mmCIF file with all atom_site columns, C-alpha atoms in Angstrom:
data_model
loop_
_atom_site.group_PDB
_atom_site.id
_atom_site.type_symbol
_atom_site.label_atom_id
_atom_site.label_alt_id
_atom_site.label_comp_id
_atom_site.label_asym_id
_atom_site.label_entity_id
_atom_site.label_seq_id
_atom_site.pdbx_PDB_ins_code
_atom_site.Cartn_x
_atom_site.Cartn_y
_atom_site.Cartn_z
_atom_site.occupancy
_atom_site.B_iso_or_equiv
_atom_site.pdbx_formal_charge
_atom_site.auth_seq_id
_atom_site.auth_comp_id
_atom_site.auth_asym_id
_atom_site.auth_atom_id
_atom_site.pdbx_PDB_model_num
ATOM 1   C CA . UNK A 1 1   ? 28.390  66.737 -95.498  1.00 0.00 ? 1   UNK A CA 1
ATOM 2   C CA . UNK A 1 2   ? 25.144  68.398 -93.810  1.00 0.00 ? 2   UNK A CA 1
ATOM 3   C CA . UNK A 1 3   ? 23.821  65.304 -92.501  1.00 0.00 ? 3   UNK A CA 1
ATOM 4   C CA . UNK A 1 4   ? 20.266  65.350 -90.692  1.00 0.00 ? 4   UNK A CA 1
ATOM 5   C CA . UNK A 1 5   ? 17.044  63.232 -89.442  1.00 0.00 ? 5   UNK A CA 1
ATOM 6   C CA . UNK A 1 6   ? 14.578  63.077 -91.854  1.00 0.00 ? 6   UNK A CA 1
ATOM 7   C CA . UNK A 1 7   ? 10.941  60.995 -91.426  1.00 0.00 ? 7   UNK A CA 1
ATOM 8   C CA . UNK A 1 8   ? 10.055  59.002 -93.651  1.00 0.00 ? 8   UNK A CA 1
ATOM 9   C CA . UNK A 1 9   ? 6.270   57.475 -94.309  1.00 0.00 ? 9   UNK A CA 1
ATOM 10  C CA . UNK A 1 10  ? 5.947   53.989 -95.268  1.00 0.00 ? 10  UNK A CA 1
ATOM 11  C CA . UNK A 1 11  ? 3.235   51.793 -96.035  1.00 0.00 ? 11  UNK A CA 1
ATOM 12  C CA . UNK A 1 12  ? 1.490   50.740 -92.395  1.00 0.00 ? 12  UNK A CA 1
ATOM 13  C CA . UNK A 1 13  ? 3.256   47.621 -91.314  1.00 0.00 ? 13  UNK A CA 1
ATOM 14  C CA . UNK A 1 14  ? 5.747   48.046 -93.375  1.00 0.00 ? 14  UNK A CA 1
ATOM 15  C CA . UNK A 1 15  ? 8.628   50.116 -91.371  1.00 0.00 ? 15  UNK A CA 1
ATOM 16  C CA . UNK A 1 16  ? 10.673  47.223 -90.744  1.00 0.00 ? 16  UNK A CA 1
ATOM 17  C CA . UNK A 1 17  ? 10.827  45.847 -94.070  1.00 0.00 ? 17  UNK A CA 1
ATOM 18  C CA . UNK A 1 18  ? 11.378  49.858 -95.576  1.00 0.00 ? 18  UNK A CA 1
ATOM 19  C CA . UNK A 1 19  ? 14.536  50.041 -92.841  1.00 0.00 ? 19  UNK A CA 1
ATOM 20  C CA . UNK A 1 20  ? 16.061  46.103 -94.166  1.00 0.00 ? 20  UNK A CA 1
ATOM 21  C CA . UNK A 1 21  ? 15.426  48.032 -97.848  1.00 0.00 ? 21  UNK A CA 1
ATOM 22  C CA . UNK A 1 22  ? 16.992  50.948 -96.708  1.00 0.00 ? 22  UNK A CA 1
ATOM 23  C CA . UNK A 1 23  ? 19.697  49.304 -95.926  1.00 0.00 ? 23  UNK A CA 1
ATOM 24  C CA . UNK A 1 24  ? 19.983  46.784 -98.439  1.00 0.00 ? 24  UNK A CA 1
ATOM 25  C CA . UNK A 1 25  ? 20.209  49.788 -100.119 1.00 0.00 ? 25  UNK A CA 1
ATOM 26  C CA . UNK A 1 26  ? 23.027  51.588 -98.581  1.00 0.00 ? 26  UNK A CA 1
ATOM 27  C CA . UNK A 1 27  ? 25.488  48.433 -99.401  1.00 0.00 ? 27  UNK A CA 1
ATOM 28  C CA . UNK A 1 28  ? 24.536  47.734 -102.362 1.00 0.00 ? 28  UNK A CA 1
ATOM 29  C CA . UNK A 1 29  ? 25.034  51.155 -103.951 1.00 0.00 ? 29  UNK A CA 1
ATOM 30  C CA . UNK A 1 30  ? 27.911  51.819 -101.584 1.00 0.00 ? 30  UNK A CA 1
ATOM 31  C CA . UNK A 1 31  ? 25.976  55.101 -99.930  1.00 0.00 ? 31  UNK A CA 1
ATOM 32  C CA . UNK A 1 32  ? 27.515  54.511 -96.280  1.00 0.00 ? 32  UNK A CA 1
ATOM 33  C CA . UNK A 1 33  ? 28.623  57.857 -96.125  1.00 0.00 ? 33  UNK A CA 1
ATOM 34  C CA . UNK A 1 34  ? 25.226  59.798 -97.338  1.00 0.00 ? 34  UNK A CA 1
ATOM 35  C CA . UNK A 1 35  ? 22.803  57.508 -95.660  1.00 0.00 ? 35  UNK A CA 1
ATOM 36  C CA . UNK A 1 36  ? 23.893  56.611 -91.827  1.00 0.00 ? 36  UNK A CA 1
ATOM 37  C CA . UNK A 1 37  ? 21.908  55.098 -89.874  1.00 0.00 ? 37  UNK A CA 1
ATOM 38  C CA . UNK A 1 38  ? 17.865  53.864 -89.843  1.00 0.00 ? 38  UNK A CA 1
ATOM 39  C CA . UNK A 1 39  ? 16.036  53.530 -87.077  1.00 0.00 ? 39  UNK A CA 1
ATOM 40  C CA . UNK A 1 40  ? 12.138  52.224 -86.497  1.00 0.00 ? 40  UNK A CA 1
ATOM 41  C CA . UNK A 1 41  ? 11.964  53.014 -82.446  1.00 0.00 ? 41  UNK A CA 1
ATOM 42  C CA . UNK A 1 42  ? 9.299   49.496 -81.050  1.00 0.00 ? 42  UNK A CA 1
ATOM 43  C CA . UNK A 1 43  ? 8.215   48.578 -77.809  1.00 0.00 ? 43  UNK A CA 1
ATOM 44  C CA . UNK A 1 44  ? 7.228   45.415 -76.388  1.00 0.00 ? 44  UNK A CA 1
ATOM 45  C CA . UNK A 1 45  ? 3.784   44.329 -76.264  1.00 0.00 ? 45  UNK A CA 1
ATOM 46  C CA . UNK A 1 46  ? 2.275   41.447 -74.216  1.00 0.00 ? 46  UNK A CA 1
ATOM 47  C CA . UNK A 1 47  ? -1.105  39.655 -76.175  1.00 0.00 ? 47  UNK A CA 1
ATOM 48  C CA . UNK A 1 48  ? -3.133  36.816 -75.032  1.00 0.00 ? 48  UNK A CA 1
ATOM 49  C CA . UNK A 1 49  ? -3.692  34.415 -77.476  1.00 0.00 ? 49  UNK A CA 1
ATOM 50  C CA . UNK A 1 50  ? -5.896  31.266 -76.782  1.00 0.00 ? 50  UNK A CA 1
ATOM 51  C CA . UNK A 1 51  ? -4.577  31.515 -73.454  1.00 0.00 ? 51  UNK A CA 1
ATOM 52  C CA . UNK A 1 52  ? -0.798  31.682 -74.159  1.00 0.00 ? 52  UNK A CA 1
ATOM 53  C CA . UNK A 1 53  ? 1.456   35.108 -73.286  1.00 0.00 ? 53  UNK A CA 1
ATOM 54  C CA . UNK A 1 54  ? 3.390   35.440 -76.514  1.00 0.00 ? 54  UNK A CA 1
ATOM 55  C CA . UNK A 1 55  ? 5.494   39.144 -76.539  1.00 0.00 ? 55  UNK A CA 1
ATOM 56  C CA . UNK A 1 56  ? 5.690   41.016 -79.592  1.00 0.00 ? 56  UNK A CA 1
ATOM 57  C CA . UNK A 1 57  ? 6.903   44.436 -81.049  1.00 0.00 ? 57  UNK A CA 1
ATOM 58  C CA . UNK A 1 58  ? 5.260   47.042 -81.744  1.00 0.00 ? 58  UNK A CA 1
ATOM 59  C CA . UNK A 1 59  ? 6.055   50.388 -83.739  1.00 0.00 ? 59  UNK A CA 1
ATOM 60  C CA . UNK A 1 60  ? 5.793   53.170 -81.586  1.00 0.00 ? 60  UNK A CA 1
ATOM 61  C CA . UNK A 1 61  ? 5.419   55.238 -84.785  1.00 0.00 ? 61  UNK A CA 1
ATOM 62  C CA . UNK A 1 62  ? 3.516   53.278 -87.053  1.00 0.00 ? 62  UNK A CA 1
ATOM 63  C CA . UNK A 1 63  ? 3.784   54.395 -90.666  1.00 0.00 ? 63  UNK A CA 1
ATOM 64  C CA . UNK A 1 64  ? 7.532   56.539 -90.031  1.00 0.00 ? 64  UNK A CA 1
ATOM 65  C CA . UNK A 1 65  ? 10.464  55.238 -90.352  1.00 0.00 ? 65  UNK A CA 1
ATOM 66  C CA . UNK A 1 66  ? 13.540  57.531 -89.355  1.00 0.00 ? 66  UNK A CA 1
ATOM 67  C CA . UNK A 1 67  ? 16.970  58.231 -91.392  1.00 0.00 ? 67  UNK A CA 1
ATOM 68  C CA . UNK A 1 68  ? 20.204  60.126 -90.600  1.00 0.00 ? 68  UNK A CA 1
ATOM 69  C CA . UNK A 1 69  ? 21.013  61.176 -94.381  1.00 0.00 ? 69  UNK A CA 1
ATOM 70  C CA . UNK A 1 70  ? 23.159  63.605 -96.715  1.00 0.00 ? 70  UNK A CA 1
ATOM 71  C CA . UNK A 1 71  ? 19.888  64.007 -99.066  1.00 0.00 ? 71  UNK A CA 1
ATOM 72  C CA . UNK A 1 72  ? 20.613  65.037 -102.477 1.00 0.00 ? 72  UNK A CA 1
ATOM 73  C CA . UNK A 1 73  ? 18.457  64.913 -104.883 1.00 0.00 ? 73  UNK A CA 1
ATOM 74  C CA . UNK A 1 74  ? 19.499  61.504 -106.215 1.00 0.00 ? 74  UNK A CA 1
ATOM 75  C CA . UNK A 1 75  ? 19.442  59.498 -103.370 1.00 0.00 ? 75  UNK A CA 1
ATOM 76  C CA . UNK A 1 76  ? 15.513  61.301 -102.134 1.00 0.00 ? 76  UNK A CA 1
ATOM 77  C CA . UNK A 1 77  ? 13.918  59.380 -105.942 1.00 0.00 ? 77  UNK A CA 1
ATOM 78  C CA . UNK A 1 78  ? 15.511  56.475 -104.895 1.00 0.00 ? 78  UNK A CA 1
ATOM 79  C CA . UNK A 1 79  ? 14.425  55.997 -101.517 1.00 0.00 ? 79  UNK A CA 1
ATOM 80  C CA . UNK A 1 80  ? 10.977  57.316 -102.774 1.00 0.00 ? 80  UNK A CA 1
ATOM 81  C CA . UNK A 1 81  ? 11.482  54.593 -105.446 1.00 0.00 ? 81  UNK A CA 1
ATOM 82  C CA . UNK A 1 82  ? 11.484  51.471 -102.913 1.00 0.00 ? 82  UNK A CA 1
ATOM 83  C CA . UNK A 1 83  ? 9.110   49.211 -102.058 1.00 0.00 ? 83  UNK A CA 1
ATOM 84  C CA . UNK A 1 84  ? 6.310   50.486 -99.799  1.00 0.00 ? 84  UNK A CA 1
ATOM 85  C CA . UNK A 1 85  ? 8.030   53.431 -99.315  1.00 0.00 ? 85  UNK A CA 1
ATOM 86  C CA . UNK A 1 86  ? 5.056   56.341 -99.489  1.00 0.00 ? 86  UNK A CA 1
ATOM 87  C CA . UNK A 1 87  ? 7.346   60.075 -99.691  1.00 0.00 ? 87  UNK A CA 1
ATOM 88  C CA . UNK A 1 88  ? 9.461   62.024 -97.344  1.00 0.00 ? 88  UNK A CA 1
ATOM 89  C CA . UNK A 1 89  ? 7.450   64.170 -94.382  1.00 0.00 ? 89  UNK A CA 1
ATOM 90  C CA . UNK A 1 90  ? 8.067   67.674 -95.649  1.00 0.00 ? 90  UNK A CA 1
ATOM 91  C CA . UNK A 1 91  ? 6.719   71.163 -96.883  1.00 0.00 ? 91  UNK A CA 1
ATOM 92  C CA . UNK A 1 92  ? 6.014   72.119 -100.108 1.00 0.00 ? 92  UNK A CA 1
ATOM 93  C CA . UNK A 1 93  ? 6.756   68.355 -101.402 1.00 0.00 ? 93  UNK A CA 1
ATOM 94  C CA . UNK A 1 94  ? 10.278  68.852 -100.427 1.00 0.00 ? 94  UNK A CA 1
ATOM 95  C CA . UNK A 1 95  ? 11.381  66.956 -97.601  1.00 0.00 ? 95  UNK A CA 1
ATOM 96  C CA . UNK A 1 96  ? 12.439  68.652 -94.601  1.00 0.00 ? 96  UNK A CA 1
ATOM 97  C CA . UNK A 1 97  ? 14.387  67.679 -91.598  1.00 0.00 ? 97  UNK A CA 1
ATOM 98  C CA . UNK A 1 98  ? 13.385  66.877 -88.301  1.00 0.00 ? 98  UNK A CA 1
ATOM 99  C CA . UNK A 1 99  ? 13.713  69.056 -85.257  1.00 0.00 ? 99  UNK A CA 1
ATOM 100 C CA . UNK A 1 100 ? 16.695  68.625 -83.197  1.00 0.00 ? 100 UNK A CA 1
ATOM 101 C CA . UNK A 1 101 ? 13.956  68.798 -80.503  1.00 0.00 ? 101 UNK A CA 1
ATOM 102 C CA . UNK A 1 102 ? 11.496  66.247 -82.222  1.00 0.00 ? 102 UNK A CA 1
ATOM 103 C CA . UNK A 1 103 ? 14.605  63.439 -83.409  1.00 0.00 ? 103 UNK A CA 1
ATOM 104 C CA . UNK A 1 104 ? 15.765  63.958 -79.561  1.00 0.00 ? 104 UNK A CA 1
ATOM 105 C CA . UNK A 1 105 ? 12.157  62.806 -78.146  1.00 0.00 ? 105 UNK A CA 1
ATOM 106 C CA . UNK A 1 106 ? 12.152  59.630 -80.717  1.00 0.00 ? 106 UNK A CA 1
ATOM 107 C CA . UNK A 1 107 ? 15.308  58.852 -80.240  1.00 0.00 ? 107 UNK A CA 1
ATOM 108 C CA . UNK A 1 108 ? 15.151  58.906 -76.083  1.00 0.00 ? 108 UNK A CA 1
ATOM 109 C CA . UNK A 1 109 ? 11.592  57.043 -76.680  1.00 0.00 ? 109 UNK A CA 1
ATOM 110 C CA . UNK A 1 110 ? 13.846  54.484 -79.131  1.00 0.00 ? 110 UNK A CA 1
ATOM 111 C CA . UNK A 1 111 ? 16.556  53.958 -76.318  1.00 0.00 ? 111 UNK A CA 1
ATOM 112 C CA . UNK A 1 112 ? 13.984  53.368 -73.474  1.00 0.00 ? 112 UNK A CA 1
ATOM 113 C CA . UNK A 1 113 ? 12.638  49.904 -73.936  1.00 0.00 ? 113 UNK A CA 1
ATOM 114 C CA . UNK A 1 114 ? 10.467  49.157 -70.314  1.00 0.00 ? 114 UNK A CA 1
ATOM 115 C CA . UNK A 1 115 ? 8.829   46.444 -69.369  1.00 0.00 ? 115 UNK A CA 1
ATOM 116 C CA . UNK A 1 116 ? 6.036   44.985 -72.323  1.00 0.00 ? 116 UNK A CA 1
ATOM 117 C CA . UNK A 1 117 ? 2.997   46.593 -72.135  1.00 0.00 ? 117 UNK A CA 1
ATOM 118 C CA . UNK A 1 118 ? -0.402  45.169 -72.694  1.00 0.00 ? 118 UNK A CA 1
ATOM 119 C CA . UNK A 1 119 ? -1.884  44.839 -75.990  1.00 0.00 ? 119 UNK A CA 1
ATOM 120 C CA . UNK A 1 120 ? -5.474  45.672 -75.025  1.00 0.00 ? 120 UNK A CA 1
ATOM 121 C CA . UNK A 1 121 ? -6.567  48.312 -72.977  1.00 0.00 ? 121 UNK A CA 1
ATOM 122 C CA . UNK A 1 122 ? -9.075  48.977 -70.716  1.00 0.00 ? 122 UNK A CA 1
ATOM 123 C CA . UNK A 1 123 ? -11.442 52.040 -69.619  1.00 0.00 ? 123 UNK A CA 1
ATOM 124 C CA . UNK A 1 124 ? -12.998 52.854 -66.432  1.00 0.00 ? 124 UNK A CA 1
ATOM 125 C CA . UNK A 1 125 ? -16.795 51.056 -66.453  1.00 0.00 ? 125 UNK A CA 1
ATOM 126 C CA . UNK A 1 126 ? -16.153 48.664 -69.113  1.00 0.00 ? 126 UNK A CA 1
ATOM 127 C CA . UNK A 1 127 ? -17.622 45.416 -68.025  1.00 0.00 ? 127 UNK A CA 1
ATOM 128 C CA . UNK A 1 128 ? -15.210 42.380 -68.181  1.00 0.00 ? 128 UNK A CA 1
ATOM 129 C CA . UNK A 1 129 ? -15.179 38.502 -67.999  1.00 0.00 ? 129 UNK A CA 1
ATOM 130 C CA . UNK A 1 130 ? -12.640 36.339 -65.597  1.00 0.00 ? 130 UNK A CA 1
ATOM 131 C CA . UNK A 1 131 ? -11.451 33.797 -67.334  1.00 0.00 ? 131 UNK A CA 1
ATOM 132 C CA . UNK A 1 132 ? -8.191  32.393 -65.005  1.00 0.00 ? 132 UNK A CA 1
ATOM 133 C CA . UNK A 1 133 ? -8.303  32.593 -61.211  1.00 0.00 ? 133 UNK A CA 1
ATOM 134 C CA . UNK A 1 134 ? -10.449 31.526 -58.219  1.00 0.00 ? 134 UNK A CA 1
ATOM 135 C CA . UNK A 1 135 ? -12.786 34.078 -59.754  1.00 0.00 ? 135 UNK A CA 1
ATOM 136 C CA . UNK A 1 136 ? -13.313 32.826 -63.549  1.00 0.00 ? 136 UNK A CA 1
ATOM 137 C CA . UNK A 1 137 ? -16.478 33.195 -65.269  1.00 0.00 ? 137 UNK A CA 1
ATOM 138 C CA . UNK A 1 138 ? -17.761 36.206 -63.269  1.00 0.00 ? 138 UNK A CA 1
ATOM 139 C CA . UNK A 1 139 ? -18.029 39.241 -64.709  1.00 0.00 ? 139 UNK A CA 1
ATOM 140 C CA . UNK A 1 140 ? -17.012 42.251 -63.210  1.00 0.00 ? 140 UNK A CA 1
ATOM 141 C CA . UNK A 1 141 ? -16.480 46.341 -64.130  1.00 0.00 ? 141 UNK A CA 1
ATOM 142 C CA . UNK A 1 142 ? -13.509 47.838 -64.285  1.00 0.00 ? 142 UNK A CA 1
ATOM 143 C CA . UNK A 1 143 ? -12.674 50.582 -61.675  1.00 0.00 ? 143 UNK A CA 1
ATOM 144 C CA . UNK A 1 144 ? -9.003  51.211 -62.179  1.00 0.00 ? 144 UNK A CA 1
ATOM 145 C CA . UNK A 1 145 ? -6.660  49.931 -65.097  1.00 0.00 ? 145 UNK A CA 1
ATOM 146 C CA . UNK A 1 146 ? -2.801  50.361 -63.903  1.00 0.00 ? 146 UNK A CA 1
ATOM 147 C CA . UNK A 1 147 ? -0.939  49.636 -66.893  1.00 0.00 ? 147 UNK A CA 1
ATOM 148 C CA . UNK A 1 148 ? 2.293   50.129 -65.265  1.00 0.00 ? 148 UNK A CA 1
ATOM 149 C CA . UNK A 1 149 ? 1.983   46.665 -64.010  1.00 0.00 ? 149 UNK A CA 1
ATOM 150 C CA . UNK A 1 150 ? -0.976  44.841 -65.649  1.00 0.00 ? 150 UNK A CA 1
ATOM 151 C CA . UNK A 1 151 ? -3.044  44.933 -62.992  1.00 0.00 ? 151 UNK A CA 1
ATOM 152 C CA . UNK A 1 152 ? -7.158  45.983 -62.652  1.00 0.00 ? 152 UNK A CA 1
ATOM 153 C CA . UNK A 1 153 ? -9.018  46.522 -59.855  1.00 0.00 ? 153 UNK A CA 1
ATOM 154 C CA . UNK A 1 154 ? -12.099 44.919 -60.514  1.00 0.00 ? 154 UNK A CA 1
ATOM 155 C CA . UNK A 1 155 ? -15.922 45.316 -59.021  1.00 0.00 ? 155 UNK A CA 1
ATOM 156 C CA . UNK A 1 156 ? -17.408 42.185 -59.082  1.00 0.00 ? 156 UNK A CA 1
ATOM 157 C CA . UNK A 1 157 ? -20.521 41.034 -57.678  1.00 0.00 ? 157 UNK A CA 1
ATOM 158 C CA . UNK A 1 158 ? -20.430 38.165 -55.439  1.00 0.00 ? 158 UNK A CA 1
ATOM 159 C CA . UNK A 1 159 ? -23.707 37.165 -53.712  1.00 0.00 ? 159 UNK A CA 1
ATOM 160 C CA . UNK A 1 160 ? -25.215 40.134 -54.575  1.00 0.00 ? 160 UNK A CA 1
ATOM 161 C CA . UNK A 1 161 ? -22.601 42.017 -52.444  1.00 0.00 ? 161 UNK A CA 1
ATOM 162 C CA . UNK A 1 162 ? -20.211 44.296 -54.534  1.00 0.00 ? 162 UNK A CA 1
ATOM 163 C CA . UNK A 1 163 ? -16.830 42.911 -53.798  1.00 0.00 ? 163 UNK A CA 1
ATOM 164 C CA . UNK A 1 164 ? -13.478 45.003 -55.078  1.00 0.00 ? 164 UNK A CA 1
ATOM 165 C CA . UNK A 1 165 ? -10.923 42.531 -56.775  1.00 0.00 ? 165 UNK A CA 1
ATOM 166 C CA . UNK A 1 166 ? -7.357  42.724 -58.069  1.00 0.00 ? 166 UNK A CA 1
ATOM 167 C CA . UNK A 1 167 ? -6.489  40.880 -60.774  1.00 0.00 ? 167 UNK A CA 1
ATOM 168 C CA . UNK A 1 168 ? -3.496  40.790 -63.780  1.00 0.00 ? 168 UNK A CA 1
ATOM 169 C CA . UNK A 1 169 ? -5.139  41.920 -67.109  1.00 0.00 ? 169 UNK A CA 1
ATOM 170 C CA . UNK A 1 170 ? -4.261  38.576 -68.793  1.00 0.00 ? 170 UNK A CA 1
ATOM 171 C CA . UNK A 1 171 ? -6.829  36.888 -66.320  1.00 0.00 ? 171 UNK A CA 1
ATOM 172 C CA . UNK A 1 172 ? -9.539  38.388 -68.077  1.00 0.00 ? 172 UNK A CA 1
ATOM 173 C CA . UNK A 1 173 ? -11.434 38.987 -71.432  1.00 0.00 ? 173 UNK A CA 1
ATOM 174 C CA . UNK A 1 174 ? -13.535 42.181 -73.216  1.00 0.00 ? 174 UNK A CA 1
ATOM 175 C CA . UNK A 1 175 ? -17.042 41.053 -73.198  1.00 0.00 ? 175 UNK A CA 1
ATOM 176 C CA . UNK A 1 176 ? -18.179 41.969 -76.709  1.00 0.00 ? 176 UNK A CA 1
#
């Protein structure tokens, strides 16, 4: 058996529901030894939400889901065949596996869960609104955004004097 990684596209949103399918699939029709193993690599992601932290995954390749298969012909129409599947990544409308070099990067990327990142992201200059802290309501521009551990530094004027502040990115809002 010549078994390799093949990506597969799915409707966006949908990778977690094609991998349940997938497998679903794979006892159902006994295919065990054709089909492996699925994989949809996440990562954790920290929103805000009317002022409440609430973590939540996130695909880190959304659209793709991954398989370790034995394709034959067969079992390629009927994973095209599923629900919100859209077709195997390939050339020539064949699909084609994935690079020992590429399926090691996702997989390493799949294995490494850090800390949850945040949701929203900010850019250097974009003006911003407190909203927590001895600082809320003022608004202030960002300078430096280090994701690493939710932190910007802030300048915000105070007085009329331009005062540097440090602050976690869940203290604050995008002003639209």
């Amino acid at each position: 058996m010549a078994h390799k990684w093949y990506a597969i596209q799915t409707y966006a949103g949908s990778e977690m529901s094609v991998k349940r399918a997938l497998e679903t699939m794979i006892r159902d029709n006994e295919l065990g030894e054709q089909l492996k193993e699925v994989i949809v690599p996440t990562e954790d992601v920290i929103e805000v939400k009317n002022g409440k932290k609430k973590i939540t995954e996130r695909s880190l390749y959304p659209g793709y889901a991954f398989a370790y298969i034995d394709l034959d012909t067969a079992l390629w129409h009927k994973i095209q065949s599923l629900p919100k599947v859209g077709r195997f990544i390939g050339e020539a409308k064949k699909p084609t596996p994935l690079s020992e070099k590429d399926i090691t990067s996702i997989l390493e990327k799949a294995q490494k869960k850090g800390a949850p990142k945040p949701k929203i992201f900010f850019e250097e200059g974009e003006s911003i609104r407190i909203t927590e802290g001895p600082f809320a309501n003022f608004t202030g521009i960002v300078e430096e955004y280090d994701m690493e551990h939710g932190k910007l530094r802030l300048n915000v004027s105070i007085f009329g004097r331009s005062t540097p502040v440090e602050i976690m990115y869940s203290q604050v809002e995008k002003i639209v």
